[in-house]
Amino acid sequence: MGSRASPPHDYLHMHVEQLRRRHQSLSELTYARDEDAKLETTRARLSNILKRHEDLKERLSRDSDKLIFERLQKEFEGARAAQTEEISIDDDDWNDGLLATIREKVHMEADRKAMANQVNVPADLPLQSKTTYRIRNKVIYCLDGARIGIQFETFFAGEPCEIFHCVLESKSFLEKMTLIEHTLPFFLPIRELESDLLSSNAIKFIDHLEEILQAYIDRREQVRLIKELYGNQIGELFHSLPYNVIEFVLEDFECKVTVSIRYSDLLLTLPSQARVLAWPLRSSKRISTRSSSASAAQPVPFRLPYAEEALKTLCLPEAYADIVLDLPHALKGIFSAQDSD
């Protein structure tokens, strides 16, 4: 219902991941002379396909949800304007008891309005207090129709980013809640989280959504920042929709450097895996090969452990700056060791 992930979105996600894996396999091929033209042509085609996918993803994730986002944003703004107080809740007070109180409020208000309609009495009399609750970077609203609205606010480097909404509903105070609509990114595992957590631990479900959204924004903004700061130095850059797979290429010095990072959990903002390879260019006079035969000469990539460690311990823009700063020294050491062999 609403803006839940749909099968076409899932298909596109799986399709692009297959393309990225194929792209990774190509990027790790050796640069034999007779393979150059074919490899570059294939890479160009894959780049074009990925660009077309990005365009399609933008239309699916933004245009299809635009009306829902605007409607929910208007409803949440109306609820905020009608509030009589906002209560800031500490982590210790954010518990099942408070959530039960909020659920009871929305059902009592819905019952009151239903009874008022039956006897033709204005539903806004007597005046009822309208309270919102702020817990960290989320605000909980009591919406009409026995619904609970949660607004998630995200940040990057201390500055506000996107706002997301979700609406929970239950047919009665005693029944379990369900997620009826939301503006969360379709490629995040919302349905799985709802199935695993919402019926058994609604507090954990809401908190997990907050964490997974913030982590997604953090990874996305790190990529945006390196493109903004160092875009002229990056030859190619690819990423999965949730930004849990990121790859880019640097062409500088005497090597072509390929960077591949993975996040094993969508809650992570630092990679769990990083692999950085320096591929000597054939124009370089110092090329390591797998064979002494000139006709079979194939450049061998060098791993750059210092770069991999930087990626796993620093945010992406800082890691990038460290990698580029130390790259000449690292390559000099590699080539010196090769020359001494």
PDB file of N, CA and C in Angstrom, residues 222-293:
ATOM      1  N   GLN A 222      28.349  11.201   1.577  1.00  0.00           N
ATOM      2  CA  GLN A 222      29.794  11.035   1.428  1.00  0.00           C
ATOM      3  C   GLN A 222      30.162  10.917  -0.046  1.00  0.00           C
ATOM      4  N   VAL A 223      29.375  10.152  -0.796  1.00  0.00           N
ATOM      5  CA  VAL A 223      29.632  10.012  -2.235  1.00  0.00           C
ATOM      6  C   VAL A 223      29.402  11.342  -2.943  1.00  0.00           C
ATOM      7  N   ARG A 224      28.319  12.022  -2.594  1.00  0.00           N
ATOM      8  CA  ARG A 224      28.050  13.330  -3.211  1.00  0.00           C
ATOM      9  C   ARG A 224      29.207  14.289  -2.974  1.00  0.00           C
ATOM     10  N   LEU A 225      29.776  14.232  -1.771  1.00  0.00           N
ATOM     11  CA  LEU A 225      30.846  15.167  -1.421  1.00  0.00           C
ATOM     12  C   LEU A 225      32.127  14.884  -2.195  1.00  0.00           C
ATOM     13  N   ILE A 226      32.493  13.609  -2.368  1.00  0.00           N
ATOM     14  CA  ILE A 226      33.730  13.364  -3.129  1.00  0.00           C
ATOM     15  C   ILE A 226      33.533  13.714  -4.605  1.00  0.00           C
ATOM     16  N   LYS A 227      32.309  13.552  -5.105  1.00  0.00           N
ATOM     17  CA  LYS A 227      32.048  13.964  -6.490  1.00  0.00           C
ATOM     18  C   LYS A 227      32.144  15.474  -6.612  1.00  0.00           C
ATOM     19  N   GLU A 228      31.659  16.162  -5.597  1.00  0.00           N
ATOM     20  CA  GLU A 228      31.689  17.624  -5.617  1.00  0.00           C
ATOM     21  C   GLU A 228      33.113  18.160  -5.466  1.00  0.00           C
ATOM     22  N   LEU A 229      33.902  17.535  -4.598  1.00  0.00           N
ATOM     23  CA  LEU A 229      35.256  18.024  -4.319  1.00  0.00           C
ATOM     24  C   LEU A 229      36.297  17.524  -5.306  1.00  0.00           C
ATOM     25  N   TYR A 230      36.142  16.264  -5.742  1.00  0.00           N
ATOM     26  CA  TYR A 230      37.200  15.635  -6.533  1.00  0.00           C
ATOM     27  C   TYR A 230      36.683  15.053  -7.844  1.00  0.00           C
ATOM     28  N   GLY A 231      35.545  15.530  -8.304  1.00  0.00           N
ATOM     29  CA  GLY A 231      34.945  14.963  -9.512  1.00  0.00           C
ATOM     30  C   GLY A 231      35.854  14.989 -10.719  1.00  0.00           C
ATOM     31  N   ASN A 232      36.712  16.005 -10.827  1.00  0.00           N
ATOM     32  CA  ASN A 232      37.609  16.095 -11.983  1.00  0.00           C
ATOM     33  C   ASN A 232      38.731  15.066 -11.928  1.00  0.00           C
ATOM     34  N   GLN A 233      38.933  14.427 -10.765  1.00  0.00           N
ATOM     35  CA  GLN A 233      39.992  13.424 -10.646  1.00  0.00           C
ATOM     36  C   GLN A 233      39.449  12.003 -10.769  1.00  0.00           C
ATOM     37  N   ILE A 234      38.135  11.860 -10.731  1.00  0.00           N
ATOM     38  CA  ILE A 234      37.513  10.537 -10.752  1.00  0.00           C
ATOM     39  C   ILE A 234      37.031  10.232 -12.162  1.00  0.00           C
ATOM     40  N   GLY A 235      37.571   9.152 -12.731  1.00  0.00           N
ATOM     41  CA  GLY A 235      37.189   8.787 -14.087  1.00  0.00           C
ATOM     42  C   GLY A 235      35.824   8.144 -14.157  1.00  0.00           C
ATOM     43  N   GLU A 236      35.531   7.220 -13.262  1.00  0.00           N
ATOM     44  CA  GLU A 236      34.254   6.519 -13.225  1.00  0.00           C
ATOM     45  C   GLU A 236      33.847   6.351 -11.769  1.00  0.00           C
ATOM     46  N   LEU A 237      32.533   6.405 -11.525  1.00  0.00           N
ATOM     47  CA  LEU A 237      32.034   6.159 -10.172  1.00  0.00           C
ATOM     48  C   LEU A 237      30.685   5.465 -10.277  1.00  0.00           C
ATOM     49  N   PHE A 238      30.565   4.323  -9.597  1.00  0.00           N
ATOM     50  CA  PHE A 238      29.321   3.558  -9.589  1.00  0.00           C
ATOM     51  C   PHE A 238      28.942   3.252  -8.145  1.00  0.00           C
ATOM     52  N   HIS A 239      27.628   3.114  -7.911  1.00  0.00           N
ATOM     53  CA  HIS A 239      27.167   2.742  -6.579  1.00  0.00           C
ATOM     54  C   HIS A 239      25.831   2.027  -6.695  1.00  0.00           C
ATOM     55  N   SER A 240      25.528   1.195  -5.704  1.00  0.00           N
ATOM     56  CA  SER A 240      24.214   0.562  -5.629  1.00  0.00           C
ATOM     57  C   SER A 240      23.201   1.582  -5.115  1.00  0.00           C
ATOM     58  N   LEU A 241      21.936   1.259  -5.183  1.00  0.00           N
ATOM     59  CA  LEU A 241      20.912   2.211  -4.775  1.00  0.00           C
ATOM     60  C   LEU A 241      21.022   2.610  -3.297  1.00  0.00           C
ATOM     61  N   PRO A 242      21.275   1.663  -2.389  1.00  0.00           N
ATOM     62  CA  PRO A 242      21.422   2.066  -0.979  1.00  0.00           C
ATOM     63  C   PRO A 242      22.830   2.562  -0.636  1.00  0.00           C
ATOM     64  N   TYR A 243      23.698   2.648  -1.652  1.00  0.00           N
ATOM     65  CA  TYR A 243      25.083   3.081  -1.441  1.00  0.00           C
ATOM     66  C   TYR A 243      25.846   2.132  -0.511  1.00  0.00           C
ATOM     67  N   ASN A 244      25.499   0.851  -0.544  1.00  0.00           N
ATOM     68  CA  ASN A 244      26.271  -0.123   0.235  1.00  0.00           C
ATOM     69  C   ASN A 244      27.327  -0.815  -0.614  1.00  0.00           C
ATOM     70  N   VAL A 245      27.375  -0.507  -1.906  1.00  0.00           N
ATOM     71  CA  VAL A 245      28.445  -0.917  -2.809  1.00  0.00           C
ATOM     72  C   VAL A 245      28.870   0.325  -3.580  1.00  0.00           C
ATOM     73  N   ILE A 246      30.151   0.679  -3.484  1.00  0.00           N
ATOM     74  CA  ILE A 246      30.652   1.884  -4.146  1.00  0.00           C
ATOM     75  C   ILE A 246      31.966   1.546  -4.835  1.00  0.00           C
ATOM     76  N   GLU A 247      32.089   1.963  -6.078  1.00  0.00           N
ATOM     77  CA  GLU A 247      33.316   1.725  -6.839  1.00  0.00           C
ATOM     78  C   GLU A 247      33.664   2.978  -7.625  1.00  0.00           C
ATOM     79  N   PHE A 248      34.945   3.299  -7.663  1.00  0.00           N
ATOM     80  CA  PHE A 248      35.364   4.403  -8.523  1.00  0.00           C
ATOM     81  C   PHE A 248      36.796   4.171  -8.992  1.00  0.00           C
ATOM     82  N   VAL A 249      37.174   4.921  -9.996  1.00  0.00           N
ATOM     83  CA  VAL A 249      38.461   4.747 -10.660  1.00  0.00           C
ATOM     84  C   VAL A 249      39.208   6.072 -10.673  1.00  0.00           C
ATOM     85  N   LEU A 250      40.499   6.001 -10.365  1.00  0.00           N
ATOM     86  CA  LEU A 250      41.386   7.163 -10.463  1.00  0.00           C
ATOM     87  C   LEU A 250      42.431   6.881 -11.527  1.00  0.00           C
ATOM     88  N   GLU A 251      42.631   7.821 -12.418  1.00  0.00           N
ATOM     89  CA  GLU A 251      43.663   7.673 -13.446  1.00  0.00           C
ATOM     90  C   GLU A 251      44.661   8.798 -13.254  1.00  0.00           C
ATOM     91  N   ASP A 252      45.775   8.463 -12.654  1.00  0.00           N
ATOM     92  CA  ASP A 252      46.781   9.486 -12.367  1.00  0.00           C
ATOM     93  C   ASP A 252      48.114   8.796 -12.152  1.00  0.00           C
ATOM     94  N   PHE A 253      49.158   9.592 -12.077  1.00  0.00           N
ATOM     95  CA  PHE A 253      50.498   9.069 -11.832  1.00  0.00           C
ATOM     96  C   PHE A 253      50.846   8.028 -12.899  1.00  0.00           C
ATOM     97  N   GLU A 254      51.390   6.901 -12.491  1.00  0.00           N
ATOM     98  CA  GLU A 254      51.765   5.860 -13.443  1.00  0.00           C
ATOM     99  C   GLU A 254      50.828   4.659 -13.341  1.00  0.00           C
ATOM    100  N   CYS A 255      49.699   4.852 -12.675  1.00  0.00           N
ATOM    101  CA  CYS A 255      48.785   3.738 -12.459  1.00  0.00           C
ATOM    102  C   CYS A 255      47.337   4.188 -12.613  1.00  0.00           C
ATOM    103  N   LYS A 256      46.510   3.193 -12.886  1.00  0.00           N
ATOM    104  CA  LYS A 256      45.071   3.378 -12.829  1.00  0.00           C
ATOM    105  C   LYS A 256      44.601   2.694 -11.554  1.00  0.00           C
ATOM    106  N   VAL A 257      44.012   3.459 -10.635  1.00  0.00           N
ATOM    107  CA  VAL A 257      43.651   2.942  -9.319  1.00  0.00           C
ATOM    108  C   VAL A 257      42.154   2.655  -9.276  1.00  0.00           C
ATOM    109  N   THR A 258      41.803   1.403  -8.943  1.00  0.00           N
ATOM    110  CA  THR A 258      40.398   1.032  -8.805  1.00  0.00           C
ATOM    111  C   THR A 258      40.079   0.839  -7.324  1.00  0.00           C
ATOM    112  N   VAL A 259      38.995   1.455  -6.886  1.00  0.00           N
ATOM    113  CA  VAL A 259      38.581   1.408  -5.487  1.00  0.00           C
ATOM    114  C   VAL A 259      37.216   0.732  -5.412  1.00  0.00           C
ATOM    115  N   SER A 260      37.109  -0.260  -4.548  1.00  0.00           N
ATOM    116  CA  SER A 260      35.850  -0.984  -4.363  1.00  0.00           C
ATOM    117  C   SER A 260      35.600  -1.143  -2.868  1.00  0.00           C
ATOM    118  N   ILE A 261      34.461  -0.642  -2.394  1.00  0.00           N
ATOM    119  CA  ILE A 261      34.138  -0.755  -0.978  1.00  0.00           C
ATOM    120  C   ILE A 261      32.737  -1.342  -0.815  1.00  0.00           C
ATOM    121  N   ARG A 262      32.565  -2.090   0.292  1.00  0.00           N
ATOM    122  CA  ARG A 262      31.303  -2.765   0.596  1.00  0.00           C
ATOM    123  C   ARG A 262      30.918  -2.496   2.046  1.00  0.00           C
ATOM    124  N   TYR A 263      29.615  -2.370   2.263  1.00  0.00           N
ATOM    125  CA  TYR A 263      29.069  -2.249   3.605  1.00  0.00           C
ATOM    126  C   TYR A 263      28.214  -3.487   3.852  1.00  0.00           C
ATOM    127  N   SER A 264      28.635  -4.330   4.790  1.00  0.00           N
ATOM    128  CA  SER A 264      27.941  -5.594   5.015  1.00  0.00           C
ATOM    129  C   SER A 264      26.593  -5.404   5.698  1.00  0.00           C
ATOM    130  N   ASP A 265      26.382  -4.240   6.303  1.00  0.00           N
ATOM    131  CA  ASP A 265      25.130  -3.949   6.999  1.00  0.00           C
ATOM    132  C   ASP A 265      24.681  -2.546   6.620  1.00  0.00           C
ATOM    133  N   LEU A 266      23.384  -2.375   6.385  1.00  0.00           N
ATOM    134  CA  LEU A 266      22.871  -1.067   5.974  1.00  0.00           C
ATOM    135  C   LEU A 266      22.898  -0.039   7.097  1.00  0.00           C
ATOM    136  N   LEU A 267      23.281  -0.449   8.297  1.00  0.00           N
ATOM    137  CA  LEU A 267      23.436   0.491   9.398  1.00  0.00           C
ATOM    138  C   LEU A 267      24.832   1.107   9.445  1.00  0.00           C
ATOM    139  N   LEU A 268      25.747   0.597   8.610  1.00  0.00           N
ATOM    140  CA  LEU A 268      27.126   1.052   8.653  1.00  0.00           C
ATOM    141  C   LEU A 268      27.322   2.342   7.865  1.00  0.00           C
ATOM    142  N   THR A 269      28.215   3.185   8.368  1.00  0.00           N
ATOM    143  CA  THR A 269      28.622   4.386   7.627  1.00  0.00           C
ATOM    144  C   THR A 269      30.098   4.322   7.238  1.00  0.00           C
ATOM    145  N   LEU A 270      30.812   3.319   7.760  1.00  0.00           N
ATOM    146  CA  LEU A 270      32.172   3.028   7.328  1.00  0.00           C
ATOM    147  C   LEU A 270      32.176   1.636   6.691  1.00  0.00           C
ATOM    148  N   PRO A 271      32.937   1.430   5.623  1.00  0.00           N
ATOM    149  CA  PRO A 271      32.910   0.146   4.922  1.00  0.00           C
ATOM    150  C   PRO A 271      33.411  -1.002   5.792  1.00  0.00           C
ATOM    151  N   SER A 272      32.832  -2.164   5.583  1.00  0.00           N
ATOM    152  CA  SER A 272      33.326  -3.382   6.233  1.00  0.00           C
ATOM    153  C   SER A 272      34.393  -4.044   5.379  1.00  0.00           C
ATOM    154  N   GLN A 273      34.390  -3.757   4.071  1.00  0.00           N
ATOM    155  CA  GLN A 273      35.386  -4.309   3.158  1.00  0.00           C
ATOM    156  C   GLN A 273      35.871  -3.206   2.222  1.00  0.00           C
ATOM    157  N   ALA A 274      37.151  -3.249   1.924  1.00  0.00           N
ATOM    158  CA  ALA A 274      37.725  -2.284   0.975  1.00  0.00           C
ATOM    159  C   ALA A 274      38.833  -2.969   0.188  1.00  0.00           C
ATOM    160  N   ARG A 275      38.860  -2.715  -1.099  1.00  0.00           N
ATOM    161  CA  ARG A 275      39.917  -3.258  -1.950  1.00  0.00           C
ATOM    162  C   ARG A 275      40.366  -2.161  -2.909  1.00  0.00           C
ATOM    163  N   VAL A 276      41.665  -1.882  -2.888  1.00  0.00           N
ATOM    164  CA  VAL A 276      42.227  -0.837  -3.743  1.00  0.00           C
ATOM    165  C   VAL A 276      43.372  -1.450  -4.534  1.00  0.00           C
ATOM    166  N   LEU A 277      43.263  -1.381  -5.846  1.00  0.00           N
ATOM    167  CA  LEU A 277      44.273  -1.951  -6.738  1.00  0.00           C
ATOM    168  C   LEU A 277      44.860  -0.864  -7.619  1.00  0.00           C
ATOM    169  N   ALA A 278      46.179  -0.890  -7.778  1.00  0.00           N
ATOM    170  CA  ALA A 278      46.873   0.024  -8.687  1.00  0.00           C
ATOM    171  C   ALA A 278      47.308  -0.780  -9.908  1.00  0.00           C
ATOM    172  N   TRP A 279      46.753  -0.406 -11.057  1.00  0.00           N
ATOM    173  CA  TRP A 279      47.063  -1.104 -12.306  1.00  0.00           C
ATOM    174  C   TRP A 279      48.097  -0.284 -13.087  1.00  0.00           C
ATOM    175  N   PRO A 280      49.328  -0.788 -13.270  1.00  0.00           N
ATOM    176  CA  PRO A 280      50.318  -0.035 -14.063  1.00  0.00           C
ATOM    177  C   PRO A 280      49.832   0.158 -15.487  1.00  0.00           C
ATOM    178  N   LEU A 281      49.996   1.350 -15.997  1.00  0.00           N
ATOM    179  CA  LEU A 281      49.643   1.621 -17.379  1.00  0.00           C
ATOM    180  C   LEU A 281      50.743   1.132 -18.304  1.00  0.00           C
ATOM    181  N   ARG A 282      50.387   0.709 -19.505  1.00  0.00           N
ATOM    182  CA  ARG A 282      51.388   0.152 -20.407  1.00  0.00           C
ATOM    183  C   ARG A 282      52.388   1.187 -20.895  1.00  0.00           C
ATOM    184  N   SER A 283      52.009   2.467 -20.761  1.00  0.00           N
ATOM    185  CA  SER A 283      52.967   3.489 -21.158  1.00  0.00           C
ATOM    186  C   SER A 283      54.111   3.603 -20.155  1.00  0.00           C
ATOM    187  N   SER A 284      53.860   3.060 -18.943  1.00  0.00           N
ATOM    188  CA  SER A 284      54.915   3.102 -17.931  1.00  0.00           C
ATOM    189  C   SER A 284      56.043   2.151 -18.304  1.00  0.00           C
ATOM    190  N   LYS A 285      57.269   2.567 -18.022  1.00  0.00           N
ATOM    191  CA  LYS A 285      58.429   1.727 -18.323  1.00  0.00           C
ATOM    192  C   LYS A 285      58.610   0.636 -17.272  1.00  0.00           C
ATOM    193  N   ARG A 286      57.939   0.827 -16.140  1.00  0.00           N
ATOM    194  CA  ARG A 286      58.115  -0.134 -15.057  1.00  0.00           C
ATOM    195  C   ARG A 286      56.815  -0.909 -14.877  1.00  0.00           C
ATOM    196  N   ILE A 287      56.697  -1.985 -15.594  1.00  0.00           N
ATOM    197  CA  ILE A 287      55.488  -2.791 -15.577  1.00  0.00           C
ATOM    198  C   ILE A 287      55.820  -4.197 -15.109  1.00  0.00           C
ATOM    199  N   SER A 288      55.106  -4.630 -14.089  1.00  0.00           N
ATOM    200  CA  SER A 288      55.233  -6.009 -13.646  1.00  0.00           C
ATOM    201  C   SER A 288      54.355  -6.871 -14.523  1.00  0.00           C
ATOM    202  N   THR A 289      54.853  -8.015 -14.973  1.00  0.00           N
ATOM    203  CA  THR A 289      54.068  -8.900 -15.842  1.00  0.00           C
ATOM    204  C   THR A 289      54.063 -10.307 -15.279  1.00  0.00           C
ATOM    205  N   ARG A 290      53.105 -11.065 -15.738  1.00  0.00           N
ATOM    206  CA  ARG A 290      52.984 -12.447 -15.304  1.00  0.00           C
ATOM    207  C   ARG A 290      53.836 -13.379 -16.171  1.00  0.00           C
ATOM    208  N   SER A 291      54.376 -12.859 -17.240  1.00  0.00           N
ATOM    209  CA  SER A 291      55.144 -13.709 -18.136  1.00  0.00           C
ATOM    210  C   SER A 291      56.316 -12.926 -18.694  1.00  0.00           C
ATOM    211  N   SER A 292      57.410 -13.607 -18.925  1.00  0.00           N
ATOM    212  CA  SER A 292      58.563 -12.943 -19.503  1.00  0.00           C
ATOM    213  C   SER A 292      58.404 -12.757 -21.001  1.00  0.00           C
ATOM    214  N   SER A 293      57.441 -13.401 -21.584  1.00  0.00           N
ATOM    215  CA  SER A 293      57.185 -13.283 -23.008  1.00  0.00           C
ATOM    216  C   SER A 293      56.519 -11.948 -23.295  1.00  0.00           C
TER     217      SER A 293
END
